[in-house]
Tab-separated table of C-alpha atoms in Angstrom:
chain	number	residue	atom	x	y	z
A	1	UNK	CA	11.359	-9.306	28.433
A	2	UNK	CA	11.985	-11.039	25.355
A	3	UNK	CA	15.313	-12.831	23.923
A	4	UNK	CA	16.594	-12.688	20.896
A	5	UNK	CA	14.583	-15.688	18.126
A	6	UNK	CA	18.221	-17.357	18.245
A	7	UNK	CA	18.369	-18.017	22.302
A	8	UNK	CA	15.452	-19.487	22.243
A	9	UNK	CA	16.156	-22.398	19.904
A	10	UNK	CA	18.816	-24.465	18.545
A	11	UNK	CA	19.231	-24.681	15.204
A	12	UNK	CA	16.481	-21.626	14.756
A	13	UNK	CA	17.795	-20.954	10.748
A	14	UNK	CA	17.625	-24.666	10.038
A	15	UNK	CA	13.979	-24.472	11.245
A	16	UNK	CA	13.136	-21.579	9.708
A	17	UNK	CA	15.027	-23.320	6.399
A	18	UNK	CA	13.024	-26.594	6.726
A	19	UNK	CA	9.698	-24.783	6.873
A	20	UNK	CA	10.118	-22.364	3.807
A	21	UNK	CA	11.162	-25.504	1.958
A	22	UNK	CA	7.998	-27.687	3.132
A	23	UNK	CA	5.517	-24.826	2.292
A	24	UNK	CA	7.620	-23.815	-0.909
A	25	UNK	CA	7.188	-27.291	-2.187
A	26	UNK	CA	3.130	-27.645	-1.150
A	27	UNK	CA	2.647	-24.020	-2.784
A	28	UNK	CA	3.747	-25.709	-6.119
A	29	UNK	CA	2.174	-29.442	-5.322
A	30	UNK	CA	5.076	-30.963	-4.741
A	31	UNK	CA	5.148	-33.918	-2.364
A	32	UNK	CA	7.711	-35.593	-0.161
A	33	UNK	CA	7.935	-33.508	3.146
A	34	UNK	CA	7.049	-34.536	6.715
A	35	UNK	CA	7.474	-32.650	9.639
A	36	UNK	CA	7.601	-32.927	13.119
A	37	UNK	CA	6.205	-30.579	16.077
A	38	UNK	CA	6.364	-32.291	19.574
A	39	UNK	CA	3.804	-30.533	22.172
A	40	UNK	CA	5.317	-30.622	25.854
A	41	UNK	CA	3.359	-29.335	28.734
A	42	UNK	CA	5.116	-25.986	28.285
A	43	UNK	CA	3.694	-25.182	24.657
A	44	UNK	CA	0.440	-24.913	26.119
A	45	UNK	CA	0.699	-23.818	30.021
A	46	UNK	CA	0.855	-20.169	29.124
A	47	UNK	CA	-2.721	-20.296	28.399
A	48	UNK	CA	-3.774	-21.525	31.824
A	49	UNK	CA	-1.936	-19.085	33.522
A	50	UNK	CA	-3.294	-16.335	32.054
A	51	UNK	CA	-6.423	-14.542	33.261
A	52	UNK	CA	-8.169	-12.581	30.991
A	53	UNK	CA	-10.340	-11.230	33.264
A	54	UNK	CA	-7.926	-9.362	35.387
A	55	UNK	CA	-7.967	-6.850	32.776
A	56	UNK	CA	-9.520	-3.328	32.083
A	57	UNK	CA	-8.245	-3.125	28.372
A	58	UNK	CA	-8.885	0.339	28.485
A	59	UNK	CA	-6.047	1.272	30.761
A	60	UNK	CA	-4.069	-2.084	31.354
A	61	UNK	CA	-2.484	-3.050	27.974
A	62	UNK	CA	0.333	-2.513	29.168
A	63	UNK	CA	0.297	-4.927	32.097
A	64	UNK	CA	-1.393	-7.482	29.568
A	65	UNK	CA	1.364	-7.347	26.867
A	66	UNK	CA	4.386	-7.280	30.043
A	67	UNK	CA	2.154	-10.341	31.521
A	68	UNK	CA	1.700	-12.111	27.908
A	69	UNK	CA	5.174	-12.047	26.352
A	70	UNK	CA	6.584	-13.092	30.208
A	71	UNK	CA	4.588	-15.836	29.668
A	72	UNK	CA	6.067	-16.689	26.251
A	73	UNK	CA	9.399	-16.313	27.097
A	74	UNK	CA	9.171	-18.972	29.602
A	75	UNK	CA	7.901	-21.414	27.511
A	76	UNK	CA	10.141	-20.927	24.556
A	77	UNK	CA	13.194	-20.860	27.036
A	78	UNK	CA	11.956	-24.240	28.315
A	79	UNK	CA	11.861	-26.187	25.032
A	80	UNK	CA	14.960	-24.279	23.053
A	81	UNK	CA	16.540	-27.725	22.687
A	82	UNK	CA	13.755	-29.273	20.857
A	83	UNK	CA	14.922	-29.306	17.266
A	84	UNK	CA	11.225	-29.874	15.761
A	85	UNK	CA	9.414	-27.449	13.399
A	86	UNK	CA	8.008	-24.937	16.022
A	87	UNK	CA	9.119	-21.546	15.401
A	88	UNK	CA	8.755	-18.714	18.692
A	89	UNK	CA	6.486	-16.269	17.735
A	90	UNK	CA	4.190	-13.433	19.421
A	91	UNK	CA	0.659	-13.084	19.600
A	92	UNK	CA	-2.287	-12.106	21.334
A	93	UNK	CA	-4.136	-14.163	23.430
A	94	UNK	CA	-7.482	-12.488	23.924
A	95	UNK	CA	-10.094	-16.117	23.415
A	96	UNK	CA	-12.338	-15.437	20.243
A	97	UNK	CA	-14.011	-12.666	20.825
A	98	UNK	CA	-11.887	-10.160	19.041
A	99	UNK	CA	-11.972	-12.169	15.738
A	100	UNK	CA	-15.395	-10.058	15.656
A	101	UNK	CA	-15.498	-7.315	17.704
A	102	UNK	CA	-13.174	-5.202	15.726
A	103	UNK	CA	-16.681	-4.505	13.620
A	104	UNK	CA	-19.129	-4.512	15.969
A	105	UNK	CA	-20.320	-5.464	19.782
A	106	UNK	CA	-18.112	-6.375	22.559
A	107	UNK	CA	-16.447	-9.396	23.970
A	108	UNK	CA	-17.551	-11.391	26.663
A	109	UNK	CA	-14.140	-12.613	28.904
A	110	UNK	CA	-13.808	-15.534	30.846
A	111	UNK	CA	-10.426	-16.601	32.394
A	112	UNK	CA	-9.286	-18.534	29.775
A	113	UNK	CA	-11.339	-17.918	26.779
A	114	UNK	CA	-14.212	-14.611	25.129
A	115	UNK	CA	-17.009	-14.886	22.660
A	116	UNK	CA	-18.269	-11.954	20.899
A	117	UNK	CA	-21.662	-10.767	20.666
A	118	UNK	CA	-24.274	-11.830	17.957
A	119	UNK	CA	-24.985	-8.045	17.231
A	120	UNK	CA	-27.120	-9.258	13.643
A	121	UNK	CA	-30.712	-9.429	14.583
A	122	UNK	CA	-31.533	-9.826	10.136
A	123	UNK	CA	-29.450	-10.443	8.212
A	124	UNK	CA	-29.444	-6.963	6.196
A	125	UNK	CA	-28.339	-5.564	9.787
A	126	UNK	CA	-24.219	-5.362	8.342
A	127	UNK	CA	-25.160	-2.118	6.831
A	128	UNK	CA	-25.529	-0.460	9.864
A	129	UNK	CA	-22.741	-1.504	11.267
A	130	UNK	CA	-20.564	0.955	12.812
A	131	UNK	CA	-17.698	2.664	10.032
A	132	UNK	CA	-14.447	0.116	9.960
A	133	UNK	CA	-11.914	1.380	12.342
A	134	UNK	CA	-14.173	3.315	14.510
A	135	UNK	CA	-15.404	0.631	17.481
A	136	UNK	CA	-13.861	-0.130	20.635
A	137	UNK	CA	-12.147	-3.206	20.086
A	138	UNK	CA	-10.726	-1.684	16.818
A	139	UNK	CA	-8.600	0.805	18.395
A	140	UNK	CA	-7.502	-1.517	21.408
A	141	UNK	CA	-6.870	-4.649	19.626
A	142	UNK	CA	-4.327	-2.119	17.041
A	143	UNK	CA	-3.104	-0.699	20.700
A	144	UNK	CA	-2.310	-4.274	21.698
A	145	UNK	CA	-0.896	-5.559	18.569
A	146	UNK	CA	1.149	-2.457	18.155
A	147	UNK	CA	2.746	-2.934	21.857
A	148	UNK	CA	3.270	-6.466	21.304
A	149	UNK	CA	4.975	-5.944	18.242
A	150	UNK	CA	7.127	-3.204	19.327
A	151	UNK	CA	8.450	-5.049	22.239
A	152	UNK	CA	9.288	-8.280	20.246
A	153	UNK	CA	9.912	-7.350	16.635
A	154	UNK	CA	13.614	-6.532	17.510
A	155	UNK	CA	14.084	-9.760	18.834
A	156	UNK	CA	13.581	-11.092	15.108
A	157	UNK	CA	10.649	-12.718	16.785
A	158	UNK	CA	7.294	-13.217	13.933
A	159	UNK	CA	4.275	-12.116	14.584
A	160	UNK	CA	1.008	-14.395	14.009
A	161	UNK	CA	-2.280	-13.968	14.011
A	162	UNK	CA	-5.238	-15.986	12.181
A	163	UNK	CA	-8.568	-14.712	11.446
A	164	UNK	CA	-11.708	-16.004	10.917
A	165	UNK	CA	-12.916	-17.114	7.694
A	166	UNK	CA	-15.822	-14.949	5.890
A	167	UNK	CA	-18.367	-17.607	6.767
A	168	UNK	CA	-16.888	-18.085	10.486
A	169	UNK	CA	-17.358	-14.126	10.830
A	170	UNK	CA	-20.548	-13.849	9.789
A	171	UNK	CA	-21.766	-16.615	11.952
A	172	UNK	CA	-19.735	-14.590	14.682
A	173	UNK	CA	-21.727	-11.326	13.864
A	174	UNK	CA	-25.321	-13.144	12.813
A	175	UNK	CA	-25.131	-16.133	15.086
A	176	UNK	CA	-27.191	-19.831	14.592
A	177	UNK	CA	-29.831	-17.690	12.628
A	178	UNK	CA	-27.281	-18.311	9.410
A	179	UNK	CA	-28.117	-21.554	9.337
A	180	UNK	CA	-31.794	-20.546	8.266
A	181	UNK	CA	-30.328	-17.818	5.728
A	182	UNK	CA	-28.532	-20.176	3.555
A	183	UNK	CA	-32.358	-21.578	2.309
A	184	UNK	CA	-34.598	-18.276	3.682
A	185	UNK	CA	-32.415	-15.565	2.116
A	186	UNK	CA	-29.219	-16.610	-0.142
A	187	UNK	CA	-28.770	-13.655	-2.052
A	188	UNK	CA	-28.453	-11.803	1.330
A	189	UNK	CA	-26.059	-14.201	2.879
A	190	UNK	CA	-24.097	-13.422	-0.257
A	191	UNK	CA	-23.908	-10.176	0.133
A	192	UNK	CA	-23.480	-10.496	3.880
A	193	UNK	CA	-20.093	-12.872	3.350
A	194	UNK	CA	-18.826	-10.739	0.416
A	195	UNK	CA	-18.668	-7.776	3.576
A	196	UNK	CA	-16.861	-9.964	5.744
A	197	UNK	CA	-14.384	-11.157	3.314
A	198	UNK	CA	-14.018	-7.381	2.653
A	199	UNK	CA	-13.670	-6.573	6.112
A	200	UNK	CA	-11.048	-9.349	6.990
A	201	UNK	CA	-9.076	-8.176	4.023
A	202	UNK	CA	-8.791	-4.767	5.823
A	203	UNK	CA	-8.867	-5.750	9.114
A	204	UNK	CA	-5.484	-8.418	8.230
A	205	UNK	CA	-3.854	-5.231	6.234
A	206	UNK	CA	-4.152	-2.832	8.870
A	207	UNK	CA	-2.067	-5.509	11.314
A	208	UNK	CA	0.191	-6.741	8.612
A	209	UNK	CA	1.123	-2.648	7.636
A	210	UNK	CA	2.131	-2.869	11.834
A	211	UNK	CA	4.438	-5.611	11.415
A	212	UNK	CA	6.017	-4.100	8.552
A	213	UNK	CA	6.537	-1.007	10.431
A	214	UNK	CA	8.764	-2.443	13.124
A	215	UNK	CA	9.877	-6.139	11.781
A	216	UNK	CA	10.613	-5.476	7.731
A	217	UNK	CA	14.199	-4.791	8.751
A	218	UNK	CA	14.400	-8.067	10.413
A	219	UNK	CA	15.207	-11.549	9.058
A	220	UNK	CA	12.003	-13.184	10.169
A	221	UNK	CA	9.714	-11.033	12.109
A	222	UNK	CA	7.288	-10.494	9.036
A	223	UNK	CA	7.526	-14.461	8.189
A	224	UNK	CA	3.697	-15.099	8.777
A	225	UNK	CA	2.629	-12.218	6.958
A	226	UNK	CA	3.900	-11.964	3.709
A	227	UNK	CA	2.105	-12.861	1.261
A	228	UNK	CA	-0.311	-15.197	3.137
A	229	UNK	CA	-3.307	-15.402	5.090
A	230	UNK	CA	-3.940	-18.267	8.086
A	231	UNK	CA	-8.271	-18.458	8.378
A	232	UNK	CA	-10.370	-21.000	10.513
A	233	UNK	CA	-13.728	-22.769	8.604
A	234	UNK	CA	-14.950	-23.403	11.825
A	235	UNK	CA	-18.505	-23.250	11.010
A	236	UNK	CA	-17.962	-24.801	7.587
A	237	UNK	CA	-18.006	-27.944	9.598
A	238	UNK	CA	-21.270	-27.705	9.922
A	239	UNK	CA	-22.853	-27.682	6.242
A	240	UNK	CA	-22.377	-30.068	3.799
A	241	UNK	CA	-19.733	-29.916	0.740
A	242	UNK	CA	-22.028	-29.015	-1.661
A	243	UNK	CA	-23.059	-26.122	0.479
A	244	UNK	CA	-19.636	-24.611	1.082
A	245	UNK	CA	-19.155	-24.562	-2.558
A	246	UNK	CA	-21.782	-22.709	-3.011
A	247	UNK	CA	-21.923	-20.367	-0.425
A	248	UNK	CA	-18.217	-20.059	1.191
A	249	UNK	CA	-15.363	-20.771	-1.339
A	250	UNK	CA	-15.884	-18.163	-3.342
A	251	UNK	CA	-15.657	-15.275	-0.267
A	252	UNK	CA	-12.967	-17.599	0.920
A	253	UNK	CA	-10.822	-17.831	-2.396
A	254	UNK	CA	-10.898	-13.816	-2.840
A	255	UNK	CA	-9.688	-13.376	0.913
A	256	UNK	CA	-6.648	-16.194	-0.092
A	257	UNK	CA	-6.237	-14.480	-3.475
A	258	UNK	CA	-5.754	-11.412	-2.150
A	259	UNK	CA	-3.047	-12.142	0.274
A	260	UNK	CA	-1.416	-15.165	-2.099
A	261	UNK	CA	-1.825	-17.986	-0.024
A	262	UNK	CA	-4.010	-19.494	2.269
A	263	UNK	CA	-2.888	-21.452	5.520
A	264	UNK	CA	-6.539	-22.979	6.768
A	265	UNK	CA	-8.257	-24.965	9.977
A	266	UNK	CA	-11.158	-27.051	9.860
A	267	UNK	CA	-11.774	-29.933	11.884
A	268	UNK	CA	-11.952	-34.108	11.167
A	269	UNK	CA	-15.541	-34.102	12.130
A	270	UNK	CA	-16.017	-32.913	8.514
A	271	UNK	CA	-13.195	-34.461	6.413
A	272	UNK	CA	-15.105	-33.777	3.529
A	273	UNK	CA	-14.031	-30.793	3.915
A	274	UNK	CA	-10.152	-31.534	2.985
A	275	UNK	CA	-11.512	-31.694	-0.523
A	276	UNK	CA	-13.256	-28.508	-0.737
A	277	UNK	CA	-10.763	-26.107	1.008
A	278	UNK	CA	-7.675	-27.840	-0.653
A	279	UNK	CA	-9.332	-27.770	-4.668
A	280	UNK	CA	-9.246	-23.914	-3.638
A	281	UNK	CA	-6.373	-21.991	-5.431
A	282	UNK	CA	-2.965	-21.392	-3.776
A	283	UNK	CA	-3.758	-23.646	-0.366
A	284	UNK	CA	-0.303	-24.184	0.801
A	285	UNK	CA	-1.631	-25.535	4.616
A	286	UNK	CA	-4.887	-26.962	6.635
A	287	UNK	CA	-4.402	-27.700	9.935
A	288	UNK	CA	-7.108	-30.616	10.296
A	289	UNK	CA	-7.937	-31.040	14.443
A	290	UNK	CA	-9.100	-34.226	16.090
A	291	UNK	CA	-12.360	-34.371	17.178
A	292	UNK	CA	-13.344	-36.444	20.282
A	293	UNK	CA	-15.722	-39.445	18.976
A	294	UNK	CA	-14.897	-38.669	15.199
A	295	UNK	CA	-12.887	-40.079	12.438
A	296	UNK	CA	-8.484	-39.595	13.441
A	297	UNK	CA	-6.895	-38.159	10.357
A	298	UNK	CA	-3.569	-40.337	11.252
A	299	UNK	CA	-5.741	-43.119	10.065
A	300	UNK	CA	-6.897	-41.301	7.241
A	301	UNK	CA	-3.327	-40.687	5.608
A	302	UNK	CA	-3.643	-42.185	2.279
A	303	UNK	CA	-7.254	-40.338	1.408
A	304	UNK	CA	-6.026	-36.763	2.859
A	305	UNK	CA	-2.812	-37.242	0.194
A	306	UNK	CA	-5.362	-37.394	-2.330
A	307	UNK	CA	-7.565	-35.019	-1.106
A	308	UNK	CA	-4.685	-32.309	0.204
A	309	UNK	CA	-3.417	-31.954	-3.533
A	310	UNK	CA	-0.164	-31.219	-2.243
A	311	UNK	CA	-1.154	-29.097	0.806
A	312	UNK	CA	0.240	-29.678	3.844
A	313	UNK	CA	-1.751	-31.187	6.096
A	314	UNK	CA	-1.118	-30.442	9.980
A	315	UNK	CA	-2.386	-33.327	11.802
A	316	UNK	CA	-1.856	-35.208	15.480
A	317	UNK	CA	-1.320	-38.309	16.757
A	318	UNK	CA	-0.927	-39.998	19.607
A	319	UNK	CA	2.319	-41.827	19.650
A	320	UNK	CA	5.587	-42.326	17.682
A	321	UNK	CA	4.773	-45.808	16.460
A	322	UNK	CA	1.705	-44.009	14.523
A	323	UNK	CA	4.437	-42.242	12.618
A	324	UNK	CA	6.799	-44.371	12.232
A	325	UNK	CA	3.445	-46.795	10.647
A	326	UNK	CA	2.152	-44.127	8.301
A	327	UNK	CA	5.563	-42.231	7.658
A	328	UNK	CA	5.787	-44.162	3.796
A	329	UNK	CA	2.377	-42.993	3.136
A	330	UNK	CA	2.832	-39.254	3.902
A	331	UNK	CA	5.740	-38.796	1.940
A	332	UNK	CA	3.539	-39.120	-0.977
A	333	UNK	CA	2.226	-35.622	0.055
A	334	UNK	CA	3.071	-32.782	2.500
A	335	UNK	CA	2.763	-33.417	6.279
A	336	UNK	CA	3.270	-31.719	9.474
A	337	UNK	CA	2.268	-34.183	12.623
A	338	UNK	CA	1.976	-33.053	16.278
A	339	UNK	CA	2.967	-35.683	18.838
A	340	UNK	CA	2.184	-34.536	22.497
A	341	UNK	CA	4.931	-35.627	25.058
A	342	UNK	CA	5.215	-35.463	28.960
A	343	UNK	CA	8.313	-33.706	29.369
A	344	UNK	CA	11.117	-31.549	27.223
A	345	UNK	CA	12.841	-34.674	27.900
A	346	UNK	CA	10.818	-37.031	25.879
A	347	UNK	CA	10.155	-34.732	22.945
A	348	UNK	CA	14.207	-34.622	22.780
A	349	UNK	CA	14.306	-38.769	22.425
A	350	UNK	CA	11.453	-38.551	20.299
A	351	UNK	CA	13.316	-35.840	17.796
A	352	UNK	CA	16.174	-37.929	17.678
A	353	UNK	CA	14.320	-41.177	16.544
A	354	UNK	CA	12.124	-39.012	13.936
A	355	UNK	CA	15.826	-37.970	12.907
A	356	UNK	CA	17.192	-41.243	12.303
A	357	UNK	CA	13.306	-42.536	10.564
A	358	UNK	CA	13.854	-39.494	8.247
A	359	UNK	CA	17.727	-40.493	7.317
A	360	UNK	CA	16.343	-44.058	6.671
A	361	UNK	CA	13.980	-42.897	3.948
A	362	UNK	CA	15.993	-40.401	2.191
């Protein structure tokens, strides 16, 4: 099934060493890391080749979780000579629907991807809502973490999963009518966001007690669940800054508070955004993706410095040069850049060369 962490990497404790220094030093705004993940074809392939829609969750979870760690152990035994920043890890792969289910409604599968349903016809509709822990998707998404977790967590292998943000599950569970809410009813989009911060607290509890049941004995199975939370502001990408101060931050900051630290997503269409997630308290990581047709944050370094306050910011790029260019410039605050290659091959040549650019500027 699944190797032990060690087989599937070289150098696994140095990796594992690198990262808690990078996100040690961005928890207390300290500058002068950057890090490298390369992205072969195999990081990635696992997600064409499953089919979610092969599935009747109610009896084949077993099948599933067989079907989705085989998948996972190919692709980490395929890259275990790449000596970047990726660390193995488990976890589901069920599209987006679950991020919302778990209250209410059920998910909609396609092969490689689910939305949930927009089960919110007013706004005032999250009080009838279903008790926590009682739906459907509840009790199978806990069946499938639990059976993922129990067949990996002796491997030492983490398990991750992110969540959505309060404002990214309440546009889940409401749908494009929020937009009209935040000027037709703000008290009651308070309230509504205040439940889903609520419920994302418990719902992220609930899986993180699992992992401690069966990985706390282990050197790094619980590594993406202590004392941290990893959200997406999707949909915050959508208002303006002003707005998301208003409205989001403060559901946001009690979810991040709550856990200790906050690893975020948001996307460069909305760079304002940098600002506003990173002047939250105790953001230690915001993975910033590139839009098609909208600003690249590699050419953006020196502004997302001063706007990341010492958070690391995850961003791509498109080819070595673009590091080696901007490489100065990051080190005056926390960065972890993607750089897709062909083959295992050419993410090998291109570790070595990031190697010898970091030995240059020590």
């Amino acid at each position: 099934m699944l190797l032990d962490i060690h087989q599937y990497k070289i150098n696994i404790d140095k990796t594992f060493q690198e990262n808690y220094q990078l996100y040690h030093d961005a928890y207390h705004k300290r500058p002068g890391n950057v890090s490298l993940r390369v992205l072969p074809p195999c990081d990635v392939s696992f997600y064409e080749k499953i089919d979610l829609t092969k599935y009747d969750f109610e009896k084949d979870i077993e099948q599933y979780t067989t079907d989705l760690l085989g998948l996972l152990d190919q692709s980490y035994q395929a890259r275990k000579t790449l000596d970047d920043n990726m660390i193995p890890t488990v976890f589901p792969i069920l599209g987006i629907g679950d991020y919302s289910a778990f209250l209410a409604g059920d998910i909609i599968f396609k092969p490689d991807t689910s939305w949930g349903e927009h089960v919110l016809k007013e706004i005032d509709d999250w009080k009838k809502l279903p008790p926590y822990g009682s739906t459907k998707w509840y009790r199978l998404f806990m069946m499938i973490t639990e059976r993922l977790i129990q067949k990996s967590a002796k491997q030492g292998i983490p398990y991750m999963r992110g969540f959505f943000s309060p404002l990214d599950l309440a546009h889940a569970l409401r749908g494009e009518d929020i937009y009209y809410d935040f000027y037709d009813e703000p008290e009651k989009l308070h309230e509504l966001l205040d439940y889903c911060a609520t419920m994302t607290i418990r719902f992220a509890e609930d899986i993180y007690r699992l992992v401690d049941k069966y990985g706390k004995d282990t050197t790094y199975g619980t590594w993406y669940t202590r004392k941290q939370i990893n959200m997406s502001e999707d949909i915050a990408c959508m208002i303006s800054g002003d707005t998301y101060r208003e409205f989001c931050r403060p559901h946001t900051q009690r979810v991040v508070n709550h856990f200790g630290s906050g690893y975020m997503h948001c996307h460069s269409r909305a760079m304002y955004l940098v600002k506003e997630i990173c002047d939250m308290d105790h953001i230690v990581h915001l993975w910033l993706a590139t839009d098609p047709n909208q600003p690249r944050p590699i050419d953006h370094v020196a502004k997302l410095v001063n706007d990341a306050q010492g958070a690391v910011m995850a961003i791509d790029c498109d080819t070595f040069a673009e590091i080696e260019k901007n490489y100065e410039a990051m080190k005056k605050g926390n960065f972890s850049i993607c750089l897709p290659v062909k083959s295992v091959e050419e993410g090998e040549m291109v570790i070595q060369r990031f190697r010898q650019l970091e030995a240059t500027h020590r």
